[in-house]
Coordinates of C-alpha atoms in Angstrom, one line a residue:
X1 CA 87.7 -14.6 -29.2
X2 CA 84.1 -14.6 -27.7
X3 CA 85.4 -15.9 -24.3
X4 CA 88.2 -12.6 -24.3
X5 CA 86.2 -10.3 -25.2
X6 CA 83.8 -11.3 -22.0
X7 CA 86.2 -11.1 -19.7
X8 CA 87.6 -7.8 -20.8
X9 CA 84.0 -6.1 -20.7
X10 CA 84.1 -7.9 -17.2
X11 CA 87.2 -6.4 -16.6
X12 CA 86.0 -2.7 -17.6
X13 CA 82.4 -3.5 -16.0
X14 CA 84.1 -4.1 -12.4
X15 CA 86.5 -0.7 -13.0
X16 CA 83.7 1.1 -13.8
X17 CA 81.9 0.0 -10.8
X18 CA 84.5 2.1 -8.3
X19 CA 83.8 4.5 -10.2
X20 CA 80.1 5.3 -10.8
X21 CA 77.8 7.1 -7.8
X22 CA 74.2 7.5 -7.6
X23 CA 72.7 11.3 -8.3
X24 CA 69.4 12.7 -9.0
X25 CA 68.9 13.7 -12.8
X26 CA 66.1 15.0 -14.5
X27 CA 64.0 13.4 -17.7
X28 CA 63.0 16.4 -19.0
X29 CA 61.8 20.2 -17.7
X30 CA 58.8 20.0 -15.9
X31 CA 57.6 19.1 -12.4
X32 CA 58.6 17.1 -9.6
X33 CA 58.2 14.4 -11.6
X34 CA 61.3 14.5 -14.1
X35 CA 63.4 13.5 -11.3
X36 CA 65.1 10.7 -11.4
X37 CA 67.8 8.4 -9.3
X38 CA 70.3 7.3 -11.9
X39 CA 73.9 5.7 -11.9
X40 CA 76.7 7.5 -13.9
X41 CA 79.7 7.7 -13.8
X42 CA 81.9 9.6 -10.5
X43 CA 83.8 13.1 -11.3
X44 CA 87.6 13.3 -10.7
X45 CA 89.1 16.6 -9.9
X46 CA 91.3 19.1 -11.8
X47 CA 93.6 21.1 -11.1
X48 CA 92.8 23.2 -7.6
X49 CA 89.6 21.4 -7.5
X50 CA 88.7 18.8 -5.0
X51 CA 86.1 15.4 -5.0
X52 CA 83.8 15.5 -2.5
X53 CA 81.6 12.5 -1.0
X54 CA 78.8 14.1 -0.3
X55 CA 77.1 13.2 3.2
X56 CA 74.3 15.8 3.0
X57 CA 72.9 18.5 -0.1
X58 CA 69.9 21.1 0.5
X59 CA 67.5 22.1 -1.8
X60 CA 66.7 25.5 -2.7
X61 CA 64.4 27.4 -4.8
X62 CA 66.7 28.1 -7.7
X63 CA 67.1 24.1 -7.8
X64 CA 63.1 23.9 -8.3
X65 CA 63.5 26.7 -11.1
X66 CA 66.2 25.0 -12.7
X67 CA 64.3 21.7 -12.9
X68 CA 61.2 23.5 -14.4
X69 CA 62.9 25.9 -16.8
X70 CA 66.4 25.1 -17.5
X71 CA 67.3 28.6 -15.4
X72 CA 70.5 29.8 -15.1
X73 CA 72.4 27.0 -17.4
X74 CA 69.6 27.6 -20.4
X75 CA 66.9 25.8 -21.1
X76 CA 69.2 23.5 -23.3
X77 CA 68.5 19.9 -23.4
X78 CA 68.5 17.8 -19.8
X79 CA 69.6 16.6 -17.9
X80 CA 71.0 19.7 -15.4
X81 CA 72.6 18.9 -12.8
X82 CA 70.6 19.9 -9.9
X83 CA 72.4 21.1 -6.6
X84 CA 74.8 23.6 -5.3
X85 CA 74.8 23.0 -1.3
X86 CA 76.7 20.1 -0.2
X87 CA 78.7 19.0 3.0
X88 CA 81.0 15.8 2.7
X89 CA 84.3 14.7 2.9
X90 CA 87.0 15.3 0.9
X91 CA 88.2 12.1 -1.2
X92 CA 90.2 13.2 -3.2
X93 CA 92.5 16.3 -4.2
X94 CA 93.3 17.6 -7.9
X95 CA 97.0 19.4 -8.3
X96 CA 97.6 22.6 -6.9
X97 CA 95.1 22.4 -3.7
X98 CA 96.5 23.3 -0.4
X99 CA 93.9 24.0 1.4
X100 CA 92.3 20.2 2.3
X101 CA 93.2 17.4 2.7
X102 CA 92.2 13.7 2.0
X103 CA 89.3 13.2 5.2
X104 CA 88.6 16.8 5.6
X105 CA 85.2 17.5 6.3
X106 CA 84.0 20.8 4.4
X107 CA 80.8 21.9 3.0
X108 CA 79.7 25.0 0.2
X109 CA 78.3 25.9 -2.6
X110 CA 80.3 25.1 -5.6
X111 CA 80.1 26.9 -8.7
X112 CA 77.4 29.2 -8.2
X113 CA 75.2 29.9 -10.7
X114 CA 77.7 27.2 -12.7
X115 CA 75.5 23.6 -12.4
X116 CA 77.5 21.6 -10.1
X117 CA 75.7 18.9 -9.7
X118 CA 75.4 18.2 -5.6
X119 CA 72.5 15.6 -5.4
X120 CA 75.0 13.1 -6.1
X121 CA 77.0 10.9 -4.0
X122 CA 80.4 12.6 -5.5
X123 CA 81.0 16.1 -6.8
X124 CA 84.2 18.1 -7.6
X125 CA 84.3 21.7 -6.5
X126 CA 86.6 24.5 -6.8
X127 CA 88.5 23.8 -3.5
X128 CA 88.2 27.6 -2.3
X129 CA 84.4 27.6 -2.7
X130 CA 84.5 25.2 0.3
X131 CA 85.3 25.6 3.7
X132 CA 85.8 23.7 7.0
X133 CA 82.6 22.4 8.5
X134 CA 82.2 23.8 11.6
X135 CA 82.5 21.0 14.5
X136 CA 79.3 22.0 15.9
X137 CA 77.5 21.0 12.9
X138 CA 76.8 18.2 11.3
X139 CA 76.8 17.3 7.6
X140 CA 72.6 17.9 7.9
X141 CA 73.0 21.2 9.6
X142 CA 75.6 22.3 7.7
X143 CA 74.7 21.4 4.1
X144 CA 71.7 23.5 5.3
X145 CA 73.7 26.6 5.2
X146 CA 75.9 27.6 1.9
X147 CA 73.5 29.0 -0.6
X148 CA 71.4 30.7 1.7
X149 CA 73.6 32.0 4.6
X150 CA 76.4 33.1 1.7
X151 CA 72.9 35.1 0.1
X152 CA 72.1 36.8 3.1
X153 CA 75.8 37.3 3.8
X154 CA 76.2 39.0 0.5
X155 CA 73.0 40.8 0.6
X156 CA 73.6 42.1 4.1
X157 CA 77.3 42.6 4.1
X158 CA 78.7 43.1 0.9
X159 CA 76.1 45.0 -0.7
X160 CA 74.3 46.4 2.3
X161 CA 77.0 46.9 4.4
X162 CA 74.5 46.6 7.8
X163 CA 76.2 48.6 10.5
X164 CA 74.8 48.2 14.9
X165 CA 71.7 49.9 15.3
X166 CA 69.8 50.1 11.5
X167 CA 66.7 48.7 11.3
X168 CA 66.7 46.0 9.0
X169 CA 63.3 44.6 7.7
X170 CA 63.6 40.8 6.0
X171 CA 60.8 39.5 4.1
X172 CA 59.8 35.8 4.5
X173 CA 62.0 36.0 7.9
X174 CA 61.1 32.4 8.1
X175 CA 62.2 31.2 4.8
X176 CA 65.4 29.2 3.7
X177 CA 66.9 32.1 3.3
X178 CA 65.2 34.5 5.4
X179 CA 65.6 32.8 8.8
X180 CA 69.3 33.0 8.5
X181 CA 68.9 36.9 7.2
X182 CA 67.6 37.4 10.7
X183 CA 70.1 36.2 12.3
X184 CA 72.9 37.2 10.6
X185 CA 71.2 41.2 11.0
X186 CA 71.4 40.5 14.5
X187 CA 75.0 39.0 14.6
X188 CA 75.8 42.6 13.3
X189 CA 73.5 44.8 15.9
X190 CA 70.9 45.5 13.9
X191 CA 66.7 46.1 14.9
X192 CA 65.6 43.2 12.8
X193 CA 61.6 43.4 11.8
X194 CA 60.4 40.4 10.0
X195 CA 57.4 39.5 7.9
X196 CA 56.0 36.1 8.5
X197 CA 52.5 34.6 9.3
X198 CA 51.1 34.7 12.3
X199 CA 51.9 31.2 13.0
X200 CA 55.4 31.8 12.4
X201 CA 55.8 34.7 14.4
X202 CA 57.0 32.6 17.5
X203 CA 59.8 30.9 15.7
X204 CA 60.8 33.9 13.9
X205 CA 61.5 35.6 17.6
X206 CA 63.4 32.6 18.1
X207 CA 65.7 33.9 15.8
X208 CA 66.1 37.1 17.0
X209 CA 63.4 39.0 15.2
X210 CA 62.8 42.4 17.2
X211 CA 59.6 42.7 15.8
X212 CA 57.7 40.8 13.2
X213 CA 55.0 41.2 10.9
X214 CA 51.7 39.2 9.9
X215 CA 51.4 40.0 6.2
X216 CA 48.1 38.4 5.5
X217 CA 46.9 41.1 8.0
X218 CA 48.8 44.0 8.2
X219 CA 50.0 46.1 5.0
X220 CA 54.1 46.0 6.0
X221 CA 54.4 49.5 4.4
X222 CA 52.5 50.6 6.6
X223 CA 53.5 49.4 10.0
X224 CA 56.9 49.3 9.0
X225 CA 59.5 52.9 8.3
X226 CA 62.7 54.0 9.3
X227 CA 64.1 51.2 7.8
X228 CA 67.6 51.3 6.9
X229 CA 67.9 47.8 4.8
X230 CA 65.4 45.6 3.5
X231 CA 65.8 42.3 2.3
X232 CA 63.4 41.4 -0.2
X233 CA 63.2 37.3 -0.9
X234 CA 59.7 37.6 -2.5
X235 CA 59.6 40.4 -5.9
X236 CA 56.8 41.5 -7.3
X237 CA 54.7 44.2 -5.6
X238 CA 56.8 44.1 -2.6
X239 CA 60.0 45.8 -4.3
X240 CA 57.8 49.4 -4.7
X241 CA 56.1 48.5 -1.5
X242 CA 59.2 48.3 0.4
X243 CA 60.6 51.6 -1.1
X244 CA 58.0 53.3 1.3
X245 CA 59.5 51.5 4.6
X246 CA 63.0 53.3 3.9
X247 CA 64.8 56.3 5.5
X248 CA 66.6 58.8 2.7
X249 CA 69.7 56.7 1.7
X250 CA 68.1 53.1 2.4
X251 CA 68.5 50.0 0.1
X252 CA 66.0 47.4 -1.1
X253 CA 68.2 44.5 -2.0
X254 CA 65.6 42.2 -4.3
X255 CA 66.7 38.3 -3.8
X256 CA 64.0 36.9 -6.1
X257 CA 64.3 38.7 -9.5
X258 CA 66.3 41.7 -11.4
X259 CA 65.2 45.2 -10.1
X260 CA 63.3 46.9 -12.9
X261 CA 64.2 50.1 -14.2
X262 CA 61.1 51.8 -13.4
X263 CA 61.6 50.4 -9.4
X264 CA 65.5 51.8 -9.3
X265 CA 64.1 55.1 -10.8
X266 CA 61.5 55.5 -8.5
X267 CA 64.0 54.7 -5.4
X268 CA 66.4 57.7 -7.1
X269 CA 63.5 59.9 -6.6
X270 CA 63.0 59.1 -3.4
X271 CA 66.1 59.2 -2.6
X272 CA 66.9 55.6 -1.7
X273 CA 68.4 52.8 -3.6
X274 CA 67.4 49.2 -5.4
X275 CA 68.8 47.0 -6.3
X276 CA 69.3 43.1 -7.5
X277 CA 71.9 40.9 -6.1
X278 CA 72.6 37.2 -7.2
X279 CA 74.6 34.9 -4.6
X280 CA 78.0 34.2 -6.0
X281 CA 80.4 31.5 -4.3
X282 CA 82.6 32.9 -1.9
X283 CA 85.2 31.0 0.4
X284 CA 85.6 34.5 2.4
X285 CA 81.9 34.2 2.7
X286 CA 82.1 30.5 3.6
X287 CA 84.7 31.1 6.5
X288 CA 82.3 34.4 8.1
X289 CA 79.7 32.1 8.0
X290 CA 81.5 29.1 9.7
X291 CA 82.4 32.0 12.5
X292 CA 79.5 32.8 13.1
X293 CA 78.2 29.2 13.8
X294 CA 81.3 28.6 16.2
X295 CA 80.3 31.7 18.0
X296 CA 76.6 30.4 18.5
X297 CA 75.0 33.3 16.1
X298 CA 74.0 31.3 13.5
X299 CA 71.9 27.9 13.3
X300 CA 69.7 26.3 10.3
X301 CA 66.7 25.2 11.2
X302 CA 66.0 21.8 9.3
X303 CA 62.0 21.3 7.9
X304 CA 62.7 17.9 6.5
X305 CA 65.3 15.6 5.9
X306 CA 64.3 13.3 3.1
X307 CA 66.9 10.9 0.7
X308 CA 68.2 11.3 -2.0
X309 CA 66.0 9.2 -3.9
X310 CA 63.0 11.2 -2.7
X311 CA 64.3 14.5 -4.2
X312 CA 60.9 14.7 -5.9
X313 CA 59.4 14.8 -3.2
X314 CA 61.6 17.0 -1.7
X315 CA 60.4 19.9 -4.4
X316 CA 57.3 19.6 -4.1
X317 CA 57.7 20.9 -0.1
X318 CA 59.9 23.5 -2.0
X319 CA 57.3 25.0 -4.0
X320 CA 54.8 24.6 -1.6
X321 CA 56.1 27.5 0.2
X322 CA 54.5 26.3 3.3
X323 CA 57.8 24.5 5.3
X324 CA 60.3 27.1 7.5
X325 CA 64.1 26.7 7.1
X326 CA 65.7 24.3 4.7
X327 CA 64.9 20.8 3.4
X328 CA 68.0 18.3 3.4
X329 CA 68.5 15.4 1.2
X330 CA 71.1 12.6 2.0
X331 CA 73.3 10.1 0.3
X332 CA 74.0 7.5 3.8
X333 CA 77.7 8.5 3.5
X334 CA 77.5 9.7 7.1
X335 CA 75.9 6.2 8.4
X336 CA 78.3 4.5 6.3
X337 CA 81.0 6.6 7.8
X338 CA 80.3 5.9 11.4
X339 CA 79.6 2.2 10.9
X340 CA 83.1 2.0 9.3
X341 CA 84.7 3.5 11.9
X342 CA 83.2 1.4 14.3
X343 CA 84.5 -1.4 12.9
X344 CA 87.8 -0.1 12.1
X345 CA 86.7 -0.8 8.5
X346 CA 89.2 1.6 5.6
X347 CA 86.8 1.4 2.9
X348 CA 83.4 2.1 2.7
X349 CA 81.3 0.3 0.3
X350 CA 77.4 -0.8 -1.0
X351 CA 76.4 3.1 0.1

């Protein structure tokens, strides 16, 4: 009896281990230092959903929120799973998806502002929240974009509507999600004025910038008017602030939290608008993003590339507000990947 039950526990121990993946999870709310590199067990997809090994996640802002305070999915009992950029390869498809295939390379943000869970070897995703990575990319560059690039895409163009030659003012121009603001303003012939410090001015040009802004020096309501859009990734004082930058029938689109009342009221007065906008997932918004990278208009810039096991590490750069463009985490999939084709391996195995 004692020898079958070993070997059947063997048995379910060595099935278990095809399916289990490394991923980040979280021992409590709190800082950096909850996070944790766990095993557990791998997703499998549903219907129209898809499993993605994940070669590449970025970290965001709203992941460093969720860590500390539970955010979005409610301050409930962790862990939550942290992570909605990813770019990977498809491994597996659920019924009913037609849009990938097995060895597709795609990348998104899943789920949005669902947890999905992309600091992880494996996640499932809705397959039309992902897209094709562009071949210009790779899985660094182009788990770089979802989150932010879909935000700016939604503040810009879906709520915004940004049309050739308004003057478009972006806050934190050389932020995660400001850098690609700028350039996505540009991609649709806008004046694009930034606000960076002055050490950033040069690589917020880079972008595109037609003019950019030192705030620690300069009072940006002041410099700045005309403005037809502003893009506001910092709250606070600069929502009323930014109010005074605007021509009549100009919008303040706050990125960082819900407009007030008493901000949209005082925009009504003067005759302009405000208001909040919170990045949904979009696969339109995926595929105008992966244009614009094939037609050269749109490029992440990458701070710092860290593992996965260093995700702690990795926030504390976040929240130090201090690093331009995004911060990466990887899994090895994509070294794994190219040693396995260069030895004609079909599996790949000890990532």
């Amino acid at each position: 009896m004692t020898t079958t039950k070993t070997q059947n526990e063997r048995a379910e121990q060595a099935d278990r281990a095809g399916r289990t993946m490394r991923a980040v999870t979280q021992t409590g709310f709190g800082g950096p230092e909850v996070l944790r590199l766990t095993e557990t067990v791998r997703p499998e997809p549903g219907p129209a959903e898809v499993l993605v090994r994940i070669h590449a996640a970025a970290v965001n802002p709203t992941d460093v929120w969720h860590r500390a305070t539970g955010g979005l999915a409610g301050a409930g009992v962790p862990p939550v799973p942290l992570g909605w950029d990813l770019s990977g390869t498809v491994e597996a498809v659920g019924i009913g998806v037609t849009l990938f295939r097995t060895g597709d390379e795609v990348f998104g943000m899943p789920r949005h502002p669902a947890p999905a869970g992309t600091y992880a070897e494996y996640a499932t995703s809705p397959a039309r929240h992902l897209a094709h990575k562009p071949a210009g990319l790779d899985h660094v560059q182009a788990a770089a974009l979802p989150l932010a690039a879909l935000t700016a895409w939604q503040a810009l163009v879906d709520t915004a509507d940004v049309r050739p030659g308004q003057r478009v003012l972006v806050h934190a121009a050389a932020g995660g999600v400001g850098h690609l603001a700028v350039q996505i303003a540009k991609a649709r012939g806008a004046y694009v004025i930034g606000t960076a410090n002055a050490a950033k001015h040069a690589f917020v040009r880079s972008l595109g910038a037609d003019e950019v802004v030192d705030y620690r020096t300069t009072d940006f309501a002041e410099a700045v008017s005309g403005v037809d859009v502003v893009v506001d990734t910092i709250g606070g004082a600069y929502g009323p602030r930014s109010l005074r930058t605007l021509r009549p029938g100009g919008i303040v689109v706050s990125l960082a939290s819900p407009a007030e009342a008493a901000l949209a009221q005082e925009a009504a007065v003067l005759g302009v608008r405000a208001v909040f906008m919170a990045v949904e997932a979009d696969h339109a918004g995926m595929l105008a993003i992966a244009q614009l990278v094939e037609r050269g208009q749109l490029r992440p810039h990458i701070a710092e590339v860290l593992p996965l096991a260093e995700a702690g590490k990795a926030h504390e750069l976040s929240q130090s507000g201090r690093t331009s463009g995004k911060i990466v985490l990887t899994t090895g999939a994509a070294r794994a990947t190219e040693a396995a084709r260069a030895t004609g391996a079909d599996a790949i195995q000890g990532v």
